[in-house]
Amino acid sequence: MLNSTNAITPNGYIRFRDYLQKVCGISLSDNKQYLVASRLGRMLEREGFSKIEQLVDALDRPGSSKLKEEVINAMTTNETLWFRDIHPFTILKDKVLPEMKTSPLRIWSAASSTGQEPYSISMVIEEFKSSRPGVLKAGEKIIATDICTNILQHAKRGEYDSLAIARGLGPDLQRRYFDKVNDLTWKIKPHLSSRVEFKYLNLIDSFSMLGKFDVIFCRNVLIYFAVDLKLDILKRMHASLKPGGYLFLGGSEALSGLSSYFEIVQCHPGIVYKAKVL
């Protein structure tokens, strides 16, 4: 049996780290060999590779797209829950949505993982429309993107087991917005899921084809990227926002060096970034 820890040699780790950053932007620090070993150990053994260098060599060969996809899926962190950190969703409902009166609302949920964020946004829209009928124009759209293909398939199904449902979702919203499939599984109701369109997207690539948005949620993903790439993505997100559009980042993330692009809006509690007109 392969010893996956020994398979991650110093030189091989550097090569793999450089490859991962090149293809998807994830920047591993110098001491993440254990993470690579734990996530890729079974793949290395299955492919008959005794060293990580052999995997990198295989990834560089023509026809390796399936292996590349599997590596990215394995190395992507997909930690999520309903209404994560709560403040952004409160700000969305109480501040942002009341301003959206001129055209059908378009929201982008970047790095949407298994779907909890975009479906939470859809629930917020539903709650807002119930409390403020007629404020939003019909035709709201949430574009949800992720680089992890197997996670996207999960998200598209909109089905969650009882443990996943319980992570951040109260029983009232569960009853209101989910249908029970069986004793272990719940499915998001069609009128909520119909607002959400899931797409594959690598954030290091162009996303101009997605169009313009009123709101972008890009939370808890930029922490995995190098500073230069992070700034590049944020500048391109600014270009994807309509004038005065809003950007939500994760609680541990902050804009630095982009004061000419975004204005910080303090919401007490929580903050959101408003796109400036350049």
Tab-separated table of C-alpha atoms in Angstrom:
chain	number	residue	atom	x	y	z
A	1	MET	CA	0.000	0.000	0.000
A	2	LEU	CA	1.237	3.498	-0.916
A	3	ASN	CA	2.555	5.710	1.885
A	4	SER	CA	1.009	8.952	0.647
A	5	THR	CA	3.053	11.090	3.047
A	6	ASN	CA	6.334	9.777	1.638
A	7	ALA	CA	4.967	10.312	-1.869
A	8	ILE	CA	4.968	14.087	-1.323
A	9	THR	CA	8.658	14.807	-1.825
A	10	PRO	CA	9.992	18.379	-1.330
A	11	ASN	CA	10.640	18.936	-5.032
A	12	GLY	CA	7.405	17.234	-6.023
A	13	TYR	CA	5.421	19.370	-3.592
A	14	ILE	CA	6.864	22.561	-5.110
A	15	ARG	CA	6.014	21.362	-8.623
A	16	PHE	CA	2.473	20.419	-7.624
A	17	ARG	CA	1.955	23.682	-5.732
A	18	ASP	CA	3.055	25.679	-8.798
A	19	TYR	CA	0.797	23.615	-11.057
A	20	LEU	CA	-2.243	24.101	-8.803
A	21	GLN	CA	-1.735	27.851	-8.647
A	22	LYS	CA	-1.341	28.047	-12.419
A	23	VAL	CA	-4.525	26.135	-13.264
A	24	CYS	CA	-6.945	27.401	-10.615
A	25	GLY	CA	-5.272	30.107	-8.514
A	26	ILE	CA	-5.142	28.166	-5.239
A	27	SER	CA	-1.973	29.175	-3.404
A	28	LEU	CA	-0.654	26.551	-0.971
A	29	SER	CA	1.786	27.620	1.731
A	30	ASP	CA	5.107	25.846	2.354
A	31	ASN	CA	3.725	23.472	4.986
A	32	LYS	CA	0.642	21.915	3.365
A	33	GLN	CA	2.220	18.591	2.335
A	34	TYR	CA	-0.094	16.750	4.719
A	35	LEU	CA	-3.136	18.304	3.015
A	36	VAL	CA	-1.966	17.203	-0.428
A	37	ALA	CA	-1.213	13.713	0.900
A	38	SER	CA	-4.622	13.333	2.537
A	39	ARG	CA	-6.576	14.552	-0.479
A	40	LEU	CA	-4.596	12.897	-3.257
A	41	GLY	CA	-3.322	9.710	-1.575
A	42	ARG	CA	-6.024	7.427	-2.990
A	43	MET	CA	-5.660	8.935	-6.446
A	44	LEU	CA	-1.892	8.393	-6.430
A	45	GLU	CA	-2.366	4.777	-5.401
A	46	ARG	CA	-5.083	4.169	-7.995
A	47	GLU	CA	-2.947	5.635	-10.781
A	48	GLY	CA	0.113	3.666	-9.661
A	49	PHE	CA	2.155	6.779	-8.798
A	50	SER	CA	4.663	6.415	-5.971
A	51	LYS	CA	5.654	10.107	-6.071
A	52	ILE	CA	3.696	13.328	-6.589
A	53	GLU	CA	6.081	14.231	-9.452
A	54	GLN	CA	4.571	11.421	-11.503
A	55	LEU	CA	1.137	12.957	-11.097
A	56	VAL	CA	2.388	16.383	-12.216
A	57	ASP	CA	4.050	14.758	-15.258
A	58	ALA	CA	0.752	13.063	-16.128
A	59	LEU	CA	-1.171	16.309	-15.743
A	60	ASP	CA	1.150	18.000	-18.237
A	61	ARG	CA	0.463	15.410	-20.935
A	62	PRO	CA	-2.206	15.847	-23.644
A	63	GLY	CA	-5.521	14.203	-22.823
A	64	SER	CA	-5.247	14.755	-19.063
A	65	SER	CA	-8.391	16.884	-18.682
A	66	LYS	CA	-10.271	14.263	-16.628
A	67	LEU	CA	-7.331	13.824	-14.263
A	68	LYS	CA	-6.977	17.618	-13.972
A	69	GLU	CA	-10.667	17.904	-13.118
A	70	GLU	CA	-10.320	15.228	-10.445
A	71	VAL	CA	-7.285	16.930	-8.900
A	72	ILE	CA	-9.058	20.293	-8.736
A	73	ASN	CA	-12.154	18.676	-7.237
A	74	ALA	CA	-9.990	16.989	-4.591
A	75	MET	CA	-8.037	20.136	-3.702
A	76	THR	CA	-11.014	22.498	-3.525
A	77	THR	CA	-12.359	23.319	-0.062
A	78	ASN	CA	-16.170	23.209	0.027
A	79	GLU	CA	-17.022	24.255	3.566
A	80	THR	CA	-20.430	25.963	3.588
A	81	LEU	CA	-23.728	26.297	5.420
A	82	TRP	CA	-27.024	28.141	5.150
A	83	PHE	CA	-26.919	31.909	5.755
A	84	ARG	CA	-23.221	31.718	6.608
A	85	ASP	CA	-22.194	34.582	8.942
A	86	ILE	CA	-25.817	35.896	8.672
A	87	HIS	CA	-24.844	39.621	8.393
A	88	PRO	CA	-24.452	39.656	4.591
A	89	PHE	CA	-27.943	38.227	4.163
A	90	THR	CA	-29.424	40.757	6.590
A	91	ILE	CA	-27.667	43.573	4.705
A	92	LEU	CA	-28.943	42.174	1.417
A	93	LYS	CA	-32.538	42.201	2.649
A	94	ASP	CA	-32.561	45.447	4.643
A	95	LYS	CA	-30.241	47.699	2.596
A	96	VAL	CA	-29.435	46.351	-0.855
A	97	LEU	CA	-32.722	44.936	-2.128
A	98	PRO	CA	-34.765	48.094	-1.336
A	99	GLU	CA	-32.473	49.979	-3.746
A	100	MET	CA	-32.992	47.560	-6.653
A	101	LYS	CA	-35.993	49.093	-8.406
A	102	THR	CA	-34.932	49.870	-11.977
A	103	SER	CA	-34.433	46.481	-13.638
A	104	PRO	CA	-34.687	42.740	-12.890
A	105	LEU	CA	-32.211	41.852	-10.156
A	106	ARG	CA	-29.045	39.940	-11.124
A	107	ILE	CA	-26.835	38.403	-8.419
A	108	TRP	CA	-23.653	36.365	-8.818
A	109	SER	CA	-22.693	33.813	-6.179
A	110	ALA	CA	-19.034	33.031	-6.922
A	111	ALA	CA	-17.567	29.820	-5.465
A	112	SER	CA	-21.093	28.632	-4.693
A	113	SER	CA	-20.041	25.175	-3.467
A	114	THR	CA	-22.963	22.806	-2.805
A	115	GLY	CA	-25.530	25.555	-3.291
A	116	GLN	CA	-26.308	26.768	0.219
A	117	GLU	CA	-25.281	30.362	-0.555
A	118	PRO	CA	-27.307	30.923	-3.757
A	119	TYR	CA	-30.320	29.125	-2.328
A	120	SER	CA	-30.038	31.222	0.858
A	121	ILE	CA	-30.009	34.323	-1.369
A	122	SER	CA	-33.122	33.041	-3.130
A	123	MET	CA	-34.833	32.614	0.245
A	124	VAL	CA	-33.905	36.195	1.182
A	125	ILE	CA	-35.423	37.445	-2.071
A	126	GLU	CA	-38.591	35.463	-1.357
A	127	GLU	CA	-38.846	36.872	2.177
A	128	PHE	CA	-38.260	40.409	0.884
A	129	LYS	CA	-40.898	40.091	-1.840
A	130	SER	CA	-43.402	38.852	0.741
A	131	SER	CA	-42.742	41.809	3.045
A	132	ARG	CA	-42.324	44.450	0.291
A	133	PRO	CA	-44.518	43.387	-2.637
A	134	GLY	CA	-43.958	45.250	-5.877
A	135	VAL	CA	-40.550	46.723	-4.979
A	136	LEU	CA	-38.489	44.286	-7.078
A	137	LYS	CA	-39.161	43.896	-10.768
A	138	ALA	CA	-40.004	40.347	-11.814
A	139	GLY	CA	-37.311	38.112	-13.244
A	140	GLU	CA	-34.669	37.920	-10.536
A	141	LYS	CA	-31.673	35.790	-11.524
A	142	ILE	CA	-28.891	34.262	-9.425
A	143	ILE	CA	-25.864	32.945	-11.321
A	144	ALA	CA	-23.966	30.469	-9.131
A	145	THR	CA	-20.487	29.390	-10.228
A	146	ASP	CA	-17.843	27.011	-8.972
A	147	ILE	CA	-14.705	25.299	-10.262
A	148	CYS	CA	-15.556	21.942	-8.690
A	149	THR	CA	-17.621	19.898	-11.158
A	150	ASN	CA	-18.915	17.206	-8.791
A	151	ILE	CA	-19.978	19.865	-6.285
A	152	LEU	CA	-21.911	21.690	-9.026
A	153	GLN	CA	-23.848	18.518	-9.806
A	154	HIS	CA	-24.772	18.220	-6.129
A	155	ALA	CA	-25.868	21.864	-6.034
A	156	LYS	CA	-28.009	21.559	-9.164
A	157	ARG	CA	-29.979	18.701	-7.599
A	158	GLY	CA	-30.853	20.924	-4.638
A	159	GLU	CA	-31.154	17.921	-2.326
A	160	TYR	CA	-29.671	17.832	1.165
A	161	ASP	CA	-29.576	15.329	3.969
A	162	SER	CA	-30.805	16.143	7.460
A	163	LEU	CA	-27.328	16.994	8.741
A	164	ALA	CA	-26.664	19.484	5.919
A	165	ILE	CA	-30.123	21.006	6.302
A	166	ALA	CA	-29.544	21.601	10.023
A	167	ARG	CA	-26.369	23.642	9.434
A	168	GLY	CA	-27.744	27.182	9.684
A	169	LEU	CA	-31.331	26.561	8.614
A	170	GLY	CA	-34.142	26.897	11.159
A	171	PRO	CA	-37.133	24.541	11.137
A	172	ASP	CA	-39.516	27.288	9.978
A	173	LEU	CA	-37.542	27.997	6.784
A	174	GLN	CA	-37.032	24.265	6.266
A	175	ARG	CA	-40.783	23.655	6.286
A	176	ARG	CA	-41.496	26.708	4.135
A	177	TYR	CA	-38.874	26.279	1.432
A	178	PHE	CA	-38.080	22.554	1.228
A	179	ASP	CA	-40.018	19.448	0.257
A	180	LYS	CA	-39.353	16.200	2.089
A	181	VAL	CA	-38.091	13.531	-0.302
A	182	ASN	CA	-37.770	10.797	2.321
A	183	ASP	CA	-36.814	10.463	5.982
A	184	LEU	CA	-33.224	11.531	5.253
A	185	THR	CA	-33.465	13.974	2.332
A	186	TRP	CA	-34.985	17.392	1.647
A	187	LYS	CA	-35.218	19.227	-1.701
A	188	ILE	CA	-35.368	22.982	-2.320
A	189	LYS	CA	-38.763	24.060	-3.675
A	190	PRO	CA	-38.936	24.719	-7.434
A	191	HIS	CA	-39.897	28.407	-7.183
A	192	LEU	CA	-36.643	29.033	-5.285
A	193	SER	CA	-34.370	26.842	-7.406
A	194	SER	CA	-35.757	28.281	-10.649
A	195	ARG	CA	-34.026	31.592	-9.878
A	196	VAL	CA	-30.629	29.901	-9.662
A	197	GLU	CA	-28.501	28.888	-12.641
A	198	PHE	CA	-25.331	26.910	-11.901
A	199	LYS	CA	-22.299	27.234	-14.164
A	200	TYR	CA	-18.724	25.985	-14.159
A	201	LEU	CA	-16.235	28.855	-13.798
A	202	ASN	CA	-12.554	29.151	-12.970
A	203	LEU	CA	-12.058	32.602	-11.428
A	204	ILE	CA	-8.622	32.977	-13.001
A	205	ASP	CA	-10.346	32.959	-16.407
A	206	SER	CA	-12.473	35.716	-17.917
A	207	PHE	CA	-15.996	35.969	-16.545
A	208	SER	CA	-17.172	38.867	-18.734
A	209	MET	CA	-19.539	36.464	-20.519
A	210	LEU	CA	-21.650	36.299	-17.357
A	211	GLY	CA	-22.800	39.886	-17.945
A	212	LYS	CA	-23.397	42.684	-15.458
A	213	PHE	CA	-24.632	42.239	-11.896
A	214	ASP	CA	-26.320	44.304	-9.208
A	215	VAL	CA	-24.702	42.225	-6.458
A	216	ILE	CA	-21.739	39.842	-6.251
A	217	PHE	CA	-21.153	37.424	-3.384
A	218	CYS	CA	-17.504	36.300	-3.419
A	219	ARG	CA	-17.054	35.017	0.094
A	220	ASN	CA	-14.361	32.858	1.687
A	221	VAL	CA	-12.596	31.975	-1.569
A	222	LEU	CA	-10.085	34.785	-2.194
A	223	ILE	CA	-8.209	33.771	0.965
A	224	TYR	CA	-6.827	30.849	-1.049
A	225	PHE	CA	-5.328	33.079	-3.763
A	226	ALA	CA	-2.058	35.002	-4.002
A	227	VAL	CA	-2.308	38.770	-3.526
A	228	ASP	CA	-1.753	39.731	-7.172
A	229	LEU	CA	-4.395	37.302	-8.416
A	230	LYS	CA	-6.817	38.427	-5.721
A	231	LEU	CA	-6.460	42.063	-6.830
A	232	ASP	CA	-6.922	41.078	-10.468
A	233	ILE	CA	-10.132	39.162	-9.693
A	234	LEU	CA	-11.541	42.025	-7.617
A	235	LYS	CA	-10.837	44.580	-10.354
A	236	ARG	CA	-12.592	42.354	-12.881
A	237	MET	CA	-15.507	41.922	-10.477
A	238	HIS	CA	-15.761	45.689	-10.251
A	239	ALA	CA	-16.063	45.748	-14.042
A	240	SER	CA	-18.838	43.129	-13.770
A	241	LEU	CA	-20.886	45.244	-11.372
A	242	LYS	CA	-23.380	47.813	-12.521
A	243	PRO	CA	-22.578	51.366	-11.299
A	244	GLY	CA	-23.273	51.438	-7.564
A	245	GLY	CA	-23.486	47.639	-7.381
A	246	TYR	CA	-22.513	45.792	-4.220
A	247	LEU	CA	-19.765	43.272	-3.429
A	248	PHE	CA	-19.906	40.958	-0.405
A	249	LEU	CA	-16.667	39.357	0.840
A	250	GLY	CA	-16.063	36.835	3.628
A	251	GLY	CA	-15.711	37.892	7.233
A	252	SER	CA	-11.935	37.321	7.229
A	253	GLU	CA	-11.418	39.026	3.855
A	254	ALA	CA	-10.910	42.726	3.204
A	255	LEU	CA	-10.220	44.999	0.261
A	256	SER	CA	-6.725	46.450	0.289
A	257	GLY	CA	-5.349	48.811	-2.337
A	258	LEU	CA	-8.686	49.152	-4.128
A	259	SER	CA	-10.120	52.287	-2.511
A	260	SER	CA	-10.518	53.875	-5.959
A	261	TYR	CA	-12.730	50.942	-7.016
A	262	PHE	CA	-14.936	50.365	-3.965
A	263	GLU	CA	-16.459	52.348	-1.121
A	264	ILE	CA	-16.806	50.650	2.266
A	265	VAL	CA	-20.391	50.798	3.541
A	266	GLN	CA	-20.676	50.198	7.293
A	267	CYS	CA	-23.950	48.496	8.161
A	268	HIS	CA	-23.627	47.897	11.943
A	269	PRO	CA	-23.127	44.988	12.069
A	270	GLY	CA	-21.273	43.942	8.947
A	271	ILE	CA	-19.947	45.763	5.918
A	272	VAL	CA	-20.485	45.669	2.164
A	273	TYR	CA	-18.472	47.235	-0.667
A	274	LYS	CA	-20.119	49.564	-3.160
A	275	ALA	CA	-18.653	49.891	-6.655
A	276	LYS	CA	-17.421	53.367	-7.498
A	277	VAL	CA	-17.732	54.836	-10.980
A	278	LEU	CA	-14.210	55.071	-12.409
